[in-house]
PDB file of C-alpha atoms in Angstrom:
ATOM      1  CA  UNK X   1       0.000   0.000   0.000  1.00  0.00           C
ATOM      2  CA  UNK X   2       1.213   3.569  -0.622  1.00  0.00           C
ATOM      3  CA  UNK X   3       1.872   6.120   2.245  1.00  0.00           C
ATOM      4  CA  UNK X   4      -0.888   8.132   0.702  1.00  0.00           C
ATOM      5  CA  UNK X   5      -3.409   5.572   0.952  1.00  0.00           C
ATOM      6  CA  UNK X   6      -2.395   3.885   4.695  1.00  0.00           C
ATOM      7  CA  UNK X   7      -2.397   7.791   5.657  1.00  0.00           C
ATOM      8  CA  UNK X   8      -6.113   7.635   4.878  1.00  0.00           C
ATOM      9  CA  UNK X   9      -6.947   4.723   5.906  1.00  0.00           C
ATOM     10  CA  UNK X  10      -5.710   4.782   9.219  1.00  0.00           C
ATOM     11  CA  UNK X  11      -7.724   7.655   9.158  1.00  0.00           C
ATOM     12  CA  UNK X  12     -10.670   5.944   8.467  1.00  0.00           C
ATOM     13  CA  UNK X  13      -9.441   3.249  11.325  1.00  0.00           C
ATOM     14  CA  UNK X  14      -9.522   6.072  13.574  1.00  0.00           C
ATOM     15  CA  UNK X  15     -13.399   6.180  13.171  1.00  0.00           C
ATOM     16  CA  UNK X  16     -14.368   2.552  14.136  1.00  0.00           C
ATOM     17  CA  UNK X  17     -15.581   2.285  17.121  1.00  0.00           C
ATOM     18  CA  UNK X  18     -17.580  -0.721  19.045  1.00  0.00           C
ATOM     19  CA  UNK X  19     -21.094   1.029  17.782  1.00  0.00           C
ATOM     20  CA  UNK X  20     -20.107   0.671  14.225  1.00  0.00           C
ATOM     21  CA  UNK X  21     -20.894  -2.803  12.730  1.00  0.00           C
ATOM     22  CA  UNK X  22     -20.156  -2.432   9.015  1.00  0.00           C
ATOM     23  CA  UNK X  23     -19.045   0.090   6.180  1.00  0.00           C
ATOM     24  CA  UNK X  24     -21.013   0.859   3.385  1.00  0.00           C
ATOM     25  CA  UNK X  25     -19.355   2.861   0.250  1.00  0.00           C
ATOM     26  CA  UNK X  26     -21.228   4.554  -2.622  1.00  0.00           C
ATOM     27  CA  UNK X  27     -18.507   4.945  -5.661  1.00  0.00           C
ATOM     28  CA  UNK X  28     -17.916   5.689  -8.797  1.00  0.00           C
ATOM     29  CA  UNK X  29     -16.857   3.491 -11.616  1.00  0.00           C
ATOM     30  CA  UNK X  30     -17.502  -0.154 -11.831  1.00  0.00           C
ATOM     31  CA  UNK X  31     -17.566  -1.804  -9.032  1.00  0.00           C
ATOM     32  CA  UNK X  32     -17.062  -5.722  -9.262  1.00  0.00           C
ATOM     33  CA  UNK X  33     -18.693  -6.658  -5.843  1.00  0.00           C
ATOM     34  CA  UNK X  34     -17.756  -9.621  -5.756  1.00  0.00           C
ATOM     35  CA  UNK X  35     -13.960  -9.046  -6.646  1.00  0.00           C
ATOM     36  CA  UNK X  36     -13.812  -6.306  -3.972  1.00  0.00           C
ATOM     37  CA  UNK X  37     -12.218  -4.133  -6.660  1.00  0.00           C
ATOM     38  CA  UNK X  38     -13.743  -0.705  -8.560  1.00  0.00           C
ATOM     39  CA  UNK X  39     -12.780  -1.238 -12.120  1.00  0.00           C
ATOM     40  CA  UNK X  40     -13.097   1.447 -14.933  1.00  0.00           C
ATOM     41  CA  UNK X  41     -11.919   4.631 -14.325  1.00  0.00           C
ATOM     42  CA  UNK X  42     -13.690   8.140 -12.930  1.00  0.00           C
ATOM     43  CA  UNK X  43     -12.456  12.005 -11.540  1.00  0.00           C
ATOM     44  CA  UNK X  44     -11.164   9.856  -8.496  1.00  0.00           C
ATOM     45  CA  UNK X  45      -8.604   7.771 -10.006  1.00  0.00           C
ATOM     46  CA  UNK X  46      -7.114   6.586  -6.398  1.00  0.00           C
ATOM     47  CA  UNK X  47     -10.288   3.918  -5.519  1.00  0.00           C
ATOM     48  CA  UNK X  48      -9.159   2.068  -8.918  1.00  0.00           C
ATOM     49  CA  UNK X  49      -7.958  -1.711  -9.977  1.00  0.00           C
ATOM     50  CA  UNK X  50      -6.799  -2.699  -6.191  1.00  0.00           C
ATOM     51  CA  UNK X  51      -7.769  -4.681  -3.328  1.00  0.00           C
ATOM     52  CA  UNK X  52      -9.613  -1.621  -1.977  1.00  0.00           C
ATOM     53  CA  UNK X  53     -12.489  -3.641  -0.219  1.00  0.00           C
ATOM     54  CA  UNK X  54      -9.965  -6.187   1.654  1.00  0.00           C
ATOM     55  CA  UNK X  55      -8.030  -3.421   2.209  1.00  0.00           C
ATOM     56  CA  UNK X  56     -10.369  -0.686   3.800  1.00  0.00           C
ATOM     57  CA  UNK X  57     -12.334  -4.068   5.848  1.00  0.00           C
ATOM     58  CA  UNK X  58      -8.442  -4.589   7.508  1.00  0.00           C
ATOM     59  CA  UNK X  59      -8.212  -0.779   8.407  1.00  0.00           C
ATOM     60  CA  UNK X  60     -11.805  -0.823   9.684  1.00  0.00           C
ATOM     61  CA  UNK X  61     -12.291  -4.325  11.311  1.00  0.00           C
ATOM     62  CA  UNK X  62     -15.855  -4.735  10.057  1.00  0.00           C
ATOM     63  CA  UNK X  63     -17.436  -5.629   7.295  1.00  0.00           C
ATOM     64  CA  UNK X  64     -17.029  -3.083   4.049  1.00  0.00           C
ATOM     65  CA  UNK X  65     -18.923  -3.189   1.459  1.00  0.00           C
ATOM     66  CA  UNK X  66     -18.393  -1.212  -2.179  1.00  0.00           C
ATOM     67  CA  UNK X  67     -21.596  -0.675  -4.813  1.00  0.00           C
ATOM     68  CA  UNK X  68     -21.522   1.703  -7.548  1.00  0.00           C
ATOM     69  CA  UNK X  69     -23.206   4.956  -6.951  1.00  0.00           C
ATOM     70  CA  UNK X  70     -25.722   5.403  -9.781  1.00  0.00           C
ATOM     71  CA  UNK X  71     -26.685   1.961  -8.573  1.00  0.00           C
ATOM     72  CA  UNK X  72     -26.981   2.727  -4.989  1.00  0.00           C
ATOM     73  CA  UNK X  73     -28.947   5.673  -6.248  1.00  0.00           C
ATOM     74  CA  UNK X  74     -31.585   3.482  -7.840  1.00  0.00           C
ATOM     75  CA  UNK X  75     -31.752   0.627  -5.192  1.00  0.00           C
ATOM     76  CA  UNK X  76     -32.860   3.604  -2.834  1.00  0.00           C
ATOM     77  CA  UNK X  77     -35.214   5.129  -5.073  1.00  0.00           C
ATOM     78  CA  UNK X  78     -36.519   1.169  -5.644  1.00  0.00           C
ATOM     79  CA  UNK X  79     -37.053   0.467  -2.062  1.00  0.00           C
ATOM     80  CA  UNK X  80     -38.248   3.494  -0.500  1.00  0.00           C
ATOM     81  CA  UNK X  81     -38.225   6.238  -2.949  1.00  0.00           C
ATOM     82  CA  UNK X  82     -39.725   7.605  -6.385  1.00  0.00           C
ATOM     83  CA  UNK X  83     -39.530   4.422  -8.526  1.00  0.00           C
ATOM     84  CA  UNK X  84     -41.143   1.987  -5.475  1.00  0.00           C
ATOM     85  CA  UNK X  85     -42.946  -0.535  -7.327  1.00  0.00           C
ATOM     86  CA  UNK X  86     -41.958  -0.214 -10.849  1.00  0.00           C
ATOM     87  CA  UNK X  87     -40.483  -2.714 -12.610  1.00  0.00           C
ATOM     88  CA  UNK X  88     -38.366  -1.346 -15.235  1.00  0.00           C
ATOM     89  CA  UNK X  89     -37.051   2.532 -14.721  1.00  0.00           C
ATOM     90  CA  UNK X  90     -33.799   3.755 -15.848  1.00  0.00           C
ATOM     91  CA  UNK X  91     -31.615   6.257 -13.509  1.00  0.00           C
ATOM     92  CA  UNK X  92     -29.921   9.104 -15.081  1.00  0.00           C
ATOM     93  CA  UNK X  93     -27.478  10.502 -12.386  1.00  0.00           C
ATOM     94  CA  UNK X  94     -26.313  14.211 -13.563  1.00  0.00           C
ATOM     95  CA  UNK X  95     -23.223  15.160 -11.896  1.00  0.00           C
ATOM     96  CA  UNK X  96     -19.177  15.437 -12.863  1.00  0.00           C
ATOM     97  CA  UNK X  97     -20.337  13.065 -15.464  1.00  0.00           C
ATOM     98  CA  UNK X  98     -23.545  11.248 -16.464  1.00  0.00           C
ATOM     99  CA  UNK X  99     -23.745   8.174 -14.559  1.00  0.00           C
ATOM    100  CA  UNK X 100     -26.687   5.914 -14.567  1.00  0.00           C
ATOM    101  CA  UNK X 101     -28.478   2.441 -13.863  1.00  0.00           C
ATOM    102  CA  UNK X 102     -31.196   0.428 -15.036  1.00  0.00           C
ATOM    103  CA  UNK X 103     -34.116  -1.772 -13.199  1.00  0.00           C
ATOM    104  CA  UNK X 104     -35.254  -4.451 -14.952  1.00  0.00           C
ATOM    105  CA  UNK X 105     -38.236  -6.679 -13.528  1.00  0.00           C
ATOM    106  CA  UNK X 106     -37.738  -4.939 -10.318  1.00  0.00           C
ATOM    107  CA  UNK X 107     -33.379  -5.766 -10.467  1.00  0.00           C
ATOM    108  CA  UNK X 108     -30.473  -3.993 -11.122  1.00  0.00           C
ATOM    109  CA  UNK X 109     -29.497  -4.877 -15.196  1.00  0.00           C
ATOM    110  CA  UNK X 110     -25.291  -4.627 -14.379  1.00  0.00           C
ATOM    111  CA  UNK X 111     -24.243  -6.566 -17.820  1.00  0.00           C
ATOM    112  CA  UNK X 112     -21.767  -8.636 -18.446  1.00  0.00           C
ATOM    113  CA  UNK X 113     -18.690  -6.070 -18.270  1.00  0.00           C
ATOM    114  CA  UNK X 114     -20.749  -4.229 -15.106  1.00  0.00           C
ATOM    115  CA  UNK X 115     -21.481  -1.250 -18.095  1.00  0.00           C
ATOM    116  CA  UNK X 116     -25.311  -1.519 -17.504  1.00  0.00           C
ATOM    117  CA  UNK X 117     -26.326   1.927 -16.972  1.00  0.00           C
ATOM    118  CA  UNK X 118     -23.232   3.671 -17.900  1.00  0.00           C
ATOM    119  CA  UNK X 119     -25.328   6.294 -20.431  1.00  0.00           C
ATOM    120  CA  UNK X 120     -22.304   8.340 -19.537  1.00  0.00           C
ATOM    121  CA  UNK X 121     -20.817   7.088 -22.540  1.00  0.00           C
ATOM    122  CA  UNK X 122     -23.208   6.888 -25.351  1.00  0.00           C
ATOM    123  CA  UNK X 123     -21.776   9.125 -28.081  1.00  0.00           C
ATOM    124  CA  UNK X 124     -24.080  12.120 -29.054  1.00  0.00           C
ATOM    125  CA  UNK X 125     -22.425  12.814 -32.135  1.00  0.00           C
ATOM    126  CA  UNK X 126     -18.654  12.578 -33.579  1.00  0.00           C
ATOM    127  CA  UNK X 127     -16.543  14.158 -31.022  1.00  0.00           C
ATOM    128  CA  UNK X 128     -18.788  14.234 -27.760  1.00  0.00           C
ATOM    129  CA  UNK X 129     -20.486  11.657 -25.103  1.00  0.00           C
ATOM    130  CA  UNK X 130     -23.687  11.819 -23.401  1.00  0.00           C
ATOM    131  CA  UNK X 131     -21.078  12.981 -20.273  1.00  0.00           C
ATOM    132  CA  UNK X 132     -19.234  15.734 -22.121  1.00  0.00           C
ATOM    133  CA  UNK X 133     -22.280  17.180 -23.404  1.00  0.00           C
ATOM    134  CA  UNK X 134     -25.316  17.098 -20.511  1.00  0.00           C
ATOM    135  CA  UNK X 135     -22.583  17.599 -17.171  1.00  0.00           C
ATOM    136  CA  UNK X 136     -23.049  20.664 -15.685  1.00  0.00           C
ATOM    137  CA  UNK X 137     -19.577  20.405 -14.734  1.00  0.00           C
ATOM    138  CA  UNK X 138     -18.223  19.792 -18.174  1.00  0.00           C
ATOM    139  CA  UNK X 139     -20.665  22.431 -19.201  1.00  0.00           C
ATOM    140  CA  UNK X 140     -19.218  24.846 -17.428  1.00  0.00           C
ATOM    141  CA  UNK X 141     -15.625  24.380 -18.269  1.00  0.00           C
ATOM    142  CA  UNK X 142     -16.998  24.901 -22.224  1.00  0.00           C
ATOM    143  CA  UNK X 143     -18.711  28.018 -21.225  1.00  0.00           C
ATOM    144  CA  UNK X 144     -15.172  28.636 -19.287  1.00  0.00           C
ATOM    145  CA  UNK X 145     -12.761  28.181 -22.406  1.00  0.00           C
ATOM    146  CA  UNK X 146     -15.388  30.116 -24.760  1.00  0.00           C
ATOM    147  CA  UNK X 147     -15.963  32.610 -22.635  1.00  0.00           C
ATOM    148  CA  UNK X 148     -11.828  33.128 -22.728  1.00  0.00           C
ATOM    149  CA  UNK X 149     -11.503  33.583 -18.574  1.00  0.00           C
ATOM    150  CA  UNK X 150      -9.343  32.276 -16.733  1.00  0.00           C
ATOM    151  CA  UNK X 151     -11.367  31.727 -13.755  1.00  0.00           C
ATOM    152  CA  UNK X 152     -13.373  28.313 -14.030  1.00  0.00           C
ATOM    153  CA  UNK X 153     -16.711  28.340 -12.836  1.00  0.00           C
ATOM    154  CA  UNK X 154     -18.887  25.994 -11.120  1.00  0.00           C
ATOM    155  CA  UNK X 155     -22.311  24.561 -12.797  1.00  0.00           C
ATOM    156  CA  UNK X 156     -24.473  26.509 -10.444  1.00  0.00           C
ATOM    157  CA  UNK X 157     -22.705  29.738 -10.930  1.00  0.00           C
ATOM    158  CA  UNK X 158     -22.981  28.911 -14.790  1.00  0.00           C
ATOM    159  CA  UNK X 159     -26.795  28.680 -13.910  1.00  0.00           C
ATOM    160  CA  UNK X 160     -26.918  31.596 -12.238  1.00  0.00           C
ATOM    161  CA  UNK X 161     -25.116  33.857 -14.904  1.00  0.00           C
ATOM    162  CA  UNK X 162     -28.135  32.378 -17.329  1.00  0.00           C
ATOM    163  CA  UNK X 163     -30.394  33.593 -14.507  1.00  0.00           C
ATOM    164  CA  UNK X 164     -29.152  36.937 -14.536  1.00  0.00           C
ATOM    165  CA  UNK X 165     -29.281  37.392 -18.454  1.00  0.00           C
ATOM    166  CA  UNK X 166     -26.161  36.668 -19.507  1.00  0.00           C
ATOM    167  CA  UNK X 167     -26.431  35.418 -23.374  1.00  0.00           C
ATOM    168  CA  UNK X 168     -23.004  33.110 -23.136  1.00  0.00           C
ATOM    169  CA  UNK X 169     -23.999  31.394 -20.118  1.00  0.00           C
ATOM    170  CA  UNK X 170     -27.866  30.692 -21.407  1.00  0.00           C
ATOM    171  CA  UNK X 171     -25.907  29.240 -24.697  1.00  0.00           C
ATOM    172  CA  UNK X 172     -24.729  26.574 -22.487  1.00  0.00           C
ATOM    173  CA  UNK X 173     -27.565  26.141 -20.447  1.00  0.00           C
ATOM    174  CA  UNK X 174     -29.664  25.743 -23.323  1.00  0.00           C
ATOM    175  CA  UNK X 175     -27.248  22.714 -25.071  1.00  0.00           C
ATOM    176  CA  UNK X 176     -26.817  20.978 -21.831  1.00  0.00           C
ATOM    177  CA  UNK X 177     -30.655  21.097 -21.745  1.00  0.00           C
ATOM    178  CA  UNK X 178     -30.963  19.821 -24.856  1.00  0.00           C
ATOM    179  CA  UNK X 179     -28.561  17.174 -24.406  1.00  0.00           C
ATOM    180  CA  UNK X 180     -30.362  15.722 -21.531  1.00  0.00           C
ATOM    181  CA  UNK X 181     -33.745  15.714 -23.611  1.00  0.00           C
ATOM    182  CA  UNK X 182     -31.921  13.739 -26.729  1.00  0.00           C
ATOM    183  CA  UNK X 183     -30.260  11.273 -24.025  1.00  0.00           C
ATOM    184  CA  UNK X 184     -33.682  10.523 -22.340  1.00  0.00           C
ATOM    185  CA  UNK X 185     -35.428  10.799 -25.919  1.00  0.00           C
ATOM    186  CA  UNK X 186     -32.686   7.805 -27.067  1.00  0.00           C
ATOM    187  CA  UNK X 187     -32.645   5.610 -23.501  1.00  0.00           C
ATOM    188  CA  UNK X 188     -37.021   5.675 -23.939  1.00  0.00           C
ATOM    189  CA  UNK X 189     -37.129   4.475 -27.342  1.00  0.00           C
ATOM    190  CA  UNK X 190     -34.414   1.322 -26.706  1.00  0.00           C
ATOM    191  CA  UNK X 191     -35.416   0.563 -23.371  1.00  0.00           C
ATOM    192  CA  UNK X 192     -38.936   1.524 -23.186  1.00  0.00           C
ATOM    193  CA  UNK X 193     -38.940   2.203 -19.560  1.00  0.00           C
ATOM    194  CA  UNK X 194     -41.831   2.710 -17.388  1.00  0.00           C
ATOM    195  CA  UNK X 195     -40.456   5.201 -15.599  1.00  0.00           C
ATOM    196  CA  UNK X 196     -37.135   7.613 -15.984  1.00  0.00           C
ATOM    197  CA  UNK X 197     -35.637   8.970 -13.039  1.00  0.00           C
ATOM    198  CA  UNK X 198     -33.424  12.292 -12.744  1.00  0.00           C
ATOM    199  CA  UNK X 199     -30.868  12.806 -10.158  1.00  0.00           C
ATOM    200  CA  UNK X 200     -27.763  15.049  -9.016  1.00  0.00           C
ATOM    201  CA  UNK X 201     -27.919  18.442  -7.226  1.00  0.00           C
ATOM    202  CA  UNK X 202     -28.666  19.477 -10.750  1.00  0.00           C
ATOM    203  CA  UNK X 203     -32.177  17.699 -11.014  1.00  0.00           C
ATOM    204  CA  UNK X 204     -33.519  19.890  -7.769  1.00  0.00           C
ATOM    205  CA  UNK X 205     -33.414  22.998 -10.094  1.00  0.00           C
ATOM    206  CA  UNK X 206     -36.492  24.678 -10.338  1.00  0.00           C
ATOM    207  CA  UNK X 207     -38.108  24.096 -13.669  1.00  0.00           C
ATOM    208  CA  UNK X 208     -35.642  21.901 -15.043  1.00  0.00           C
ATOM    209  CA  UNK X 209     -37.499  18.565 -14.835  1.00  0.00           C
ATOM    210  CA  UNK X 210     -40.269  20.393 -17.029  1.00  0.00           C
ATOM    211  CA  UNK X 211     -37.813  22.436 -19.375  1.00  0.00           C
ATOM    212  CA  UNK X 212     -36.000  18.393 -19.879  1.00  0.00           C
ATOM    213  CA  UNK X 213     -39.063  16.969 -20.276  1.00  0.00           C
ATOM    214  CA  UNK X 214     -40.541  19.157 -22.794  1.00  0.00           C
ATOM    215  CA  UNK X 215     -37.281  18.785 -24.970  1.00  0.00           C
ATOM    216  CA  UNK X 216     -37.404  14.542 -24.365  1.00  0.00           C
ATOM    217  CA  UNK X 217     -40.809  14.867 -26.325  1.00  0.00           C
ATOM    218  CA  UNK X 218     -39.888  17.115 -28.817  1.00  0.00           C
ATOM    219  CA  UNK X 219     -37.416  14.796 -29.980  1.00  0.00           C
ATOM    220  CA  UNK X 220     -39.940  11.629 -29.763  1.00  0.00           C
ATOM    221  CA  UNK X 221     -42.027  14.006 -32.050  1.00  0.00           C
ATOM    222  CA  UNK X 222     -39.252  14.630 -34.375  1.00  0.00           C
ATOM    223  CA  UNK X 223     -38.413  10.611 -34.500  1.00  0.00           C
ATOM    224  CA  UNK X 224     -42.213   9.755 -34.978  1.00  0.00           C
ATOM    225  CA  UNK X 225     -42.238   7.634 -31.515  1.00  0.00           C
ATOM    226  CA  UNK X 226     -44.904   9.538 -30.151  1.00  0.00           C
ATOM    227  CA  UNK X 227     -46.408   6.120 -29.084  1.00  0.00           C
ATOM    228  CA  UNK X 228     -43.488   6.069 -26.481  1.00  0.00           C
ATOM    229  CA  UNK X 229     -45.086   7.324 -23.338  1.00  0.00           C
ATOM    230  CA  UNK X 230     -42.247   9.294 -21.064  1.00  0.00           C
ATOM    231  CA  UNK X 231     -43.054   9.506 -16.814  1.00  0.00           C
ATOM    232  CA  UNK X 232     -40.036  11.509 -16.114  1.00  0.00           C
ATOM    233  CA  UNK X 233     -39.494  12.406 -12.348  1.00  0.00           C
ATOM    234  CA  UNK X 234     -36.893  13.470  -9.897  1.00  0.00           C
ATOM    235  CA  UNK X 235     -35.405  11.042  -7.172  1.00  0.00           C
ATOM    236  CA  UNK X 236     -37.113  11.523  -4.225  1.00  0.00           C
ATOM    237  CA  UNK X 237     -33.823  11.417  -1.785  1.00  0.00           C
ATOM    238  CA  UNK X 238     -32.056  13.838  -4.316  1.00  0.00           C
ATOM    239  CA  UNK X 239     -28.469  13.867  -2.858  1.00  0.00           C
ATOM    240  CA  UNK X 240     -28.843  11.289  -0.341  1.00  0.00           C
ATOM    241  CA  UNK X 241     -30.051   8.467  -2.614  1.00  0.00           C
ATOM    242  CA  UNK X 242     -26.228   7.006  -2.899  1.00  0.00           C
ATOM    243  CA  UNK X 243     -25.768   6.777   0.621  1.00  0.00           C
ATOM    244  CA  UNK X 244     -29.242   5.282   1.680  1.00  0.00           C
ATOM    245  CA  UNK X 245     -28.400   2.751  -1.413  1.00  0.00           C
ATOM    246  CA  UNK X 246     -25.371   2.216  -0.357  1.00  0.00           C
ATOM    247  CA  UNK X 247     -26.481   1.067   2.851  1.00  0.00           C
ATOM    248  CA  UNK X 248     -28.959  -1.384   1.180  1.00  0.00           C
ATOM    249  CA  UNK X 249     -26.336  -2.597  -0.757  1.00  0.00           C
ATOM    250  CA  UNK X 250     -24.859  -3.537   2.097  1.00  0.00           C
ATOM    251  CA  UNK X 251     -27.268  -5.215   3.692  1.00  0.00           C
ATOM    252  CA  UNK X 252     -27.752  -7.267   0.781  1.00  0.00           C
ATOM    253  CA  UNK X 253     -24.047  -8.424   0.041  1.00  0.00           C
ATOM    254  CA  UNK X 254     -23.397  -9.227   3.453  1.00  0.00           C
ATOM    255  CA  UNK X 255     -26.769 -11.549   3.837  1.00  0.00           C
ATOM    256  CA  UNK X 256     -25.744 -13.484   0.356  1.00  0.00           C
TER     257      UNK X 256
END
């Protein structure tokens, strides 16, 4: 193990106490559960291709279990939350990225490389993925570059320069928007779910489940699949679904 990552996990040691039973982790990329090891890559390189769940259960002497987020996201929103009772919903998880899961008959549909979900990386057109193109994050480091500043800027702050007028920032708004409605206009017709959820800080946004919406149908109007009928909500646990799915991801790997 590197100094770097004994530093912080003796850290983490530091935490367990007799009160604490298990540890439950909500991460990006994909995460082979039964390997203990998060494959694929993400923005936090460091939780990649090692031992990390033998190695954080041995700095935490309990149980530690790993699950990827977009997927802890939906097994929360499954089991208590906006898609309780639906059989087949797909997640679309707006954050650094676009991450994402799908339910199938009521299960998590992981595929056979643990891609399932991973809308993230559906190409939009020749040079850009669903990620670069509908991340407010990635959005805002366009508007950054065009904008010829120096100073990057976060996605809210791009939001609120659109807010306040500014014809740039609404230029990138507007094509992250759009982005979001082709993406959910593309996952509806191949999947045909019965419900599509929306999550990420981003989703809480006043007005922008009904601005995505509205764009998701004008696109199934331009395709001629205006049979397809779209339910497109917000997550009910909005930033907390990853760690309330993480913990029944626990729960269930540790009772298998």
């Amino acid at each position: 193990m590197n100094c770097e990552k004994k530093v912080a996990f003796e850290n983490l040691g530091n935490l367990a106490n007799d009160d604490i039973t298990g540890a439950a982790f909500s991460s990006p990329g994909s995460v082979d559960t039964k390997a203990g090891v998060v494959k694929g890559f993400s923005a936090m390189p460091y939780l990649h291709h090692f031992s990390i769940v033998q190695e954080l259960t041995e700095a935490l002497d309990v149980p530690v279990t790993f699950e990827n987020d977009a997927y802890c996201a939906a097994l929360a929103e499954s089991w208590q939350g906006a898609a309780r009772g639906v059989q087949n919903a797909i997640f679309i998880v707006i954050g650094s990225g676009i991450g994402g899961a799908i339910i199938s008959e009521g299960k998590i549909l992981k595929g056979r490389n643990l891609f399932g979900g991973e809308f993230g990386y559906m190409m939009m057109d020749a040079e850009y993925s669903f990620s670069d193109l509908a991340s407010p994050v990635n959005t805002a480091r366009r508007y950054t570059e065009e904008s010829g500043s120096q100073i990057a800027i976060s996605g809210q702050e791009l939001f609120e320069r659109a807010d306040r007028g500014e014809s740039l920032a609404q230029k990138h708004v507007d094509q992250m928007l759009d982005a979001l409605g082709r993406g959910i206009q593309m996952l509806s017709v191949v999947l045909n779910p019965d419900r599509v959820l929306l999550g990420g800080a981003i989703s809480e946004r006043d007005g922008l489940l009904e601005e995505v919406t509205q764009r998701a149908h004008g696109y199934l109007k331009r395709t001629q699949a205006t049979d397809v009928v779209l339910d497109i909500e917000t997550c009910q646990f909005r930033n907390q679904a990853n760690l309330l799915g993480a913990v029944a991801a626990h729960y269930s790997q540790t009772r298998q």
